[in-house]
C-alpha positions as semicolon CSV with decimal commas, in nm:
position;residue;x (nm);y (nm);z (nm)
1;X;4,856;7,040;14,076
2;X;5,093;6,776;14,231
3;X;5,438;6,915;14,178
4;X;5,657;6,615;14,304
5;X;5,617;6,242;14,468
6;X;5,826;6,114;14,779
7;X;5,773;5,796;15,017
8;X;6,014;5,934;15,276
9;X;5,974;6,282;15,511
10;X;6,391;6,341;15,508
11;X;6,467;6,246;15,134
12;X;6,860;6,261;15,045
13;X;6,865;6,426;14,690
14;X;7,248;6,435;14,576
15;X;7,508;6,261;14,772
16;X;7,839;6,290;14,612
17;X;8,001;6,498;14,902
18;X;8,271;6,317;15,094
19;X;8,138;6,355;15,431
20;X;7,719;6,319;15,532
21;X;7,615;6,604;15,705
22;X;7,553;6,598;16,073
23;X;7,265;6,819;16,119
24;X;6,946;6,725;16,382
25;X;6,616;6,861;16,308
26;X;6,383;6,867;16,604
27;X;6,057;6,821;16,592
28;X;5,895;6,642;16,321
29;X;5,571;6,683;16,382
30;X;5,420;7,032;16,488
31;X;5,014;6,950;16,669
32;X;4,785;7,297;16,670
33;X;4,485;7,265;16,838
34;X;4,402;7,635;16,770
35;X;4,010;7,744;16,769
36;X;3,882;8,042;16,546
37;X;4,103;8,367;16,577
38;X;4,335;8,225;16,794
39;X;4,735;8,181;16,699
40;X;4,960;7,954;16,796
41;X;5,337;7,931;16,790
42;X;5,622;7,637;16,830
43;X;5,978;7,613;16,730
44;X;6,194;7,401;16,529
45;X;6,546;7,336;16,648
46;X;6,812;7,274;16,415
47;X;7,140;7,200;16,529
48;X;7,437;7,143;16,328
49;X;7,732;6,895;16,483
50;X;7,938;6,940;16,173
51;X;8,225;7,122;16,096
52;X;8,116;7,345;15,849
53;X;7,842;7,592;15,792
54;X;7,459;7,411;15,703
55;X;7,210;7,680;15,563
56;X;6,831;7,582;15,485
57;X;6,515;7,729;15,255
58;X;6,217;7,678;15,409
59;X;5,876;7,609;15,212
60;X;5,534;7,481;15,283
61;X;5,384;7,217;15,032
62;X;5,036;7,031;15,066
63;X;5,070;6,632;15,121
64;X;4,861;6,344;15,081
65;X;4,870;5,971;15,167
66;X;4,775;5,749;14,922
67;X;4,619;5,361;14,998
68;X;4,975;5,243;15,010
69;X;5,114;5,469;15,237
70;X;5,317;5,649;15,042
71;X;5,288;6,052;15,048
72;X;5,239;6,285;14,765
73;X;5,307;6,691;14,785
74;X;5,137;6,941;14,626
75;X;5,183;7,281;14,603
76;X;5,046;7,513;14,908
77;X;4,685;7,574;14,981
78;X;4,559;7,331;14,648
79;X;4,392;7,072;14,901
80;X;4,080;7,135;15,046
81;X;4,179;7,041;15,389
82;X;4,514;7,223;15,369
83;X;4,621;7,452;15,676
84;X;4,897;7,614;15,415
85;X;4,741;7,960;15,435
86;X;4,727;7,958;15,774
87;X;5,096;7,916;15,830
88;X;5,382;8,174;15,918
89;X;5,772;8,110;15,980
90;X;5,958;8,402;16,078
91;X;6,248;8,362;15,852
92;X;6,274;8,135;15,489
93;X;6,666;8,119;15,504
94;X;6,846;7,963;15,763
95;X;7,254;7,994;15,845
96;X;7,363;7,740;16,136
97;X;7,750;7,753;16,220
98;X;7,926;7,468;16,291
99;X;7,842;7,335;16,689
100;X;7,523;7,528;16,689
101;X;7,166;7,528;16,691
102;X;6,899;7,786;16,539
103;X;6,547;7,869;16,571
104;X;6,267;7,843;16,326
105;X;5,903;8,010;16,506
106;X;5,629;7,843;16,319
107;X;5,259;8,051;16,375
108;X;4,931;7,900;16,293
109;X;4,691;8,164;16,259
110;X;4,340;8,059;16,286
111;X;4,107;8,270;16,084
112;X;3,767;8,426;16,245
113;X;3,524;8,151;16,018
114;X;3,370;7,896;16,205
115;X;3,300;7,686;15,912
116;X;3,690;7,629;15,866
117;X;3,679;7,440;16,207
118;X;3,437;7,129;16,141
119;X;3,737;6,906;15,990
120;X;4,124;6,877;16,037
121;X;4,320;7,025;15,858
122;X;4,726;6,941;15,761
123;X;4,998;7,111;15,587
124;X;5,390;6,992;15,525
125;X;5,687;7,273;15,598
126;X;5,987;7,156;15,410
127;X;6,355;7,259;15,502
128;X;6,596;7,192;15,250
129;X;6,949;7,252;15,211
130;X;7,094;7,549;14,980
131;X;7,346;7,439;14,674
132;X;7,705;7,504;14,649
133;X;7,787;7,706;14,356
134;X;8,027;7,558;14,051
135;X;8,397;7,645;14,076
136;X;8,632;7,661;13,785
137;X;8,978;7,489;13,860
138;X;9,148;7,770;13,614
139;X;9,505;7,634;13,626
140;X;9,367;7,310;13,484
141;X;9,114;7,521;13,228
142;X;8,845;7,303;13,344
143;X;8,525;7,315;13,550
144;X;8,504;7,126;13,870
145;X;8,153;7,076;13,987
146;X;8,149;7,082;14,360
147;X;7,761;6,950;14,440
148;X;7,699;6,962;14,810
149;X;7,517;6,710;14,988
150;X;7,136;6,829;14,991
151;X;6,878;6,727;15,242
152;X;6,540;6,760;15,280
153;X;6,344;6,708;15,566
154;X;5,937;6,717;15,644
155;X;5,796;6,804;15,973
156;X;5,427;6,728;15,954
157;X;5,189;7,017;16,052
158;X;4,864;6,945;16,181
159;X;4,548;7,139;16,312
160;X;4,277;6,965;16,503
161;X;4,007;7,141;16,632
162;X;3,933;7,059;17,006
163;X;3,601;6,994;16,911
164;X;3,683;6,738;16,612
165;X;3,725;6,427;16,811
166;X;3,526;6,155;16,669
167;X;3,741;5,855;16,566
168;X;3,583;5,565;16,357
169;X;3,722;5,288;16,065
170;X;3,588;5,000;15,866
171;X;3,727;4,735;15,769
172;X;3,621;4,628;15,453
173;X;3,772;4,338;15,270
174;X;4,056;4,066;15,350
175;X;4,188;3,930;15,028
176;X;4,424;3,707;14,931
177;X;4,752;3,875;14,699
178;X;4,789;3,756;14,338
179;X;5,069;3,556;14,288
180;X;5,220;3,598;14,633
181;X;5,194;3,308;14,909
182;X;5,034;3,368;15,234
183;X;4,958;3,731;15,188
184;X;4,664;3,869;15,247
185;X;4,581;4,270;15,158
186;X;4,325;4,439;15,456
187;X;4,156;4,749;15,271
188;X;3,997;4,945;15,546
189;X;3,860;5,320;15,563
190;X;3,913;5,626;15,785
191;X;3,522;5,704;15,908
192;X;3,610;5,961;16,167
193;X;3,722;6,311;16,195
194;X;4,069;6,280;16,324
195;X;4,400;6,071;16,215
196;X;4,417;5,721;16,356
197;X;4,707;5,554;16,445
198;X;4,637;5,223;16,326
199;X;4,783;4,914;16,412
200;X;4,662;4,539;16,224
201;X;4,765;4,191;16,249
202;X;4,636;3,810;16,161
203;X;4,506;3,564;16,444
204;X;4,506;3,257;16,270
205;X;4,351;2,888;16,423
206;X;4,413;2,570;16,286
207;X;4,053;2,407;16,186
208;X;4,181;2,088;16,241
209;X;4,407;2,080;16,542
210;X;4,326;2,430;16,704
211;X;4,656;2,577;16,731
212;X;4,648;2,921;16,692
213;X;4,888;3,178;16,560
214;X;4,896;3,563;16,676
215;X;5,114;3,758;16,426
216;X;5,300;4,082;16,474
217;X;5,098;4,391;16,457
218;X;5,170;4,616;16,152
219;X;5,130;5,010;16,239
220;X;5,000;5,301;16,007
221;X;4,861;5,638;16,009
222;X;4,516;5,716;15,829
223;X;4,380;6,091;15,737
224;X;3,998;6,138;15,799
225;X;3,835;5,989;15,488
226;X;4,172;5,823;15,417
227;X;4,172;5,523;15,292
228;X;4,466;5,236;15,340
229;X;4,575;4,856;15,235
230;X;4,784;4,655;15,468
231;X;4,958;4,397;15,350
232;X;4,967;4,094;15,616
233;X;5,230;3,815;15,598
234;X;5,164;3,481;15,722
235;X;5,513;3,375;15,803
236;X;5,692;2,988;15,746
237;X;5,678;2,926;16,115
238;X;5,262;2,914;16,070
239;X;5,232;2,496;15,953
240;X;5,045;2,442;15,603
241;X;4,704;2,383;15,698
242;X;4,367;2,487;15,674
243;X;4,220;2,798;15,902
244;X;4,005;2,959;16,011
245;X;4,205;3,362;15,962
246;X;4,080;3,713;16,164
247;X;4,250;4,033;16,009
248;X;4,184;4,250;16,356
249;X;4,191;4,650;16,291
250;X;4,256;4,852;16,639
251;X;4,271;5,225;16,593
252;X;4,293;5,263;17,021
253;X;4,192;5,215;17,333
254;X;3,849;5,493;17,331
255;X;3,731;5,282;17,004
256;X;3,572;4,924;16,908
257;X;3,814;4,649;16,723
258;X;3,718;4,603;16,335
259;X;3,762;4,226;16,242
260;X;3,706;4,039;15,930
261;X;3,717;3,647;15,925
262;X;3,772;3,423;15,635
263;X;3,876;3,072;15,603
264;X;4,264;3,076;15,468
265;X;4,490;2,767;15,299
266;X;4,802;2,788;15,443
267;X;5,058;2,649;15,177
């Protein structure tokens, strides 16, 4: 069951204190590569260059990416490709005094089934700043609500098998956007087994004069069998015209280019 939806890995929940807290979080992404019975262990720093005490609950939550982009959590071990269960810290409370910096140990433990080790896998460990307690201003007879300023912060979890290499996409349709000038939405599809880090962008040519128009590249991550629409611009600086328009896909160096072409009015 999907318990709660956020866009952002470090989401500010309440700010109503009267200074942000200074607090560094390091890493945010944790990379296992473990193989069947086999555990692995990294740390998470997290330093605190405020002046008062920062203290933390830890929690691991499932997470998807939807076609947008935009991330959805779930609660641990729901998702069939979740690493959840596999995942130790050695402490779920974390004090850090002021000009300090604490440990978190996070283990993947592998299990001894070899079937668990065809796919990637992913999980999401949360940290998230305690509450301050209400405090009653007595000489007034009435309650002042001291919120602290809560954060939350993601650091990504992922297991890939050494063996799960294969990286493949499609691209599979460049259309234009309804009721939104010069934009063009490129659906495309994770094939392979791993994550790509995608990047996309519009080479446009004039079909009259020839000029031709490289836009900036627009970068995104994909899960395996994720799917993903990119939204590509066509800036002012591109003269109203006709063309001839190639939405290129390039998920790195070790794989093909994906291209779809389509002739494009320019307004």
């Amino acid at each position: 069951m999907k318990y709660y939806l956020c866009t952002l890995s470090a989401l500010l929940l309440v700010s109503l204190s009267v200074s942000a807290q200074k607090v560094g979080i390091q890493p945010s992404i944790l990379e296992f590569h473990v193989v069947p019975g086999v555990t692995e262990s990294q740390v998470i720093r997290i330093s605190n260059m405020s002046e008062a005490k920062v203290s933390f609950q830890a929690y691991l939550a499932d997470w998807l990416r939807d076609s947008t982009g935009a991330h959805h959590y779930y609660k641990p071990d729901t998702l069939s490709r979740s690493c959840a269960s596999w995942v130790a810290i050695d402490k779920n409370f974390i004090e850090v005094e002021p000009g300090k910096t604490e440990e978190l140990v996070v283990r993947l433990q592998a299990p001894l089934d070899t079937k668990l080790f065809k796919q990637m896998k992913w999980a999401m460990l949360f940290l998230q700043s305690a509450e301050e307690q209400d405090s009653a201003d007595r000489k007034n007879k009435q309650f002042n609500t001291k919120i602290k300023e809560l954060l939350r912060v993601g650091v990504h979890i992922y297991q890939t098998p050494p063996a799960v290499t294969q990286m493949s996409a499609k691209a599979v349709t460049l259309k234009p956007v309804d009721g939104e000038k010069n934009a063009y939405d490129l659906y495309m599809v994770n094939t392979g087994e791993t994550m790509l880090q995608c990047k996309a962008h519009l080479e446009v040519t004039n079909v009259a004069t020839g000029a031709a128009f490289k836009l900036d590249k627009i970068e995104f991550p994909v899960f395996p069998d994720g799917k993903r629409t990119v939204r590509l611009v066509i800036p002012d600086t591109v003269p109203k015209g006709k063309y001839s328009a190639l939405a290129i896909l390039d998920i790195g160096e070790d794989a093909s280019l994906e291209a779809i072409e389509r002739t494009i009015e320019v307004k």
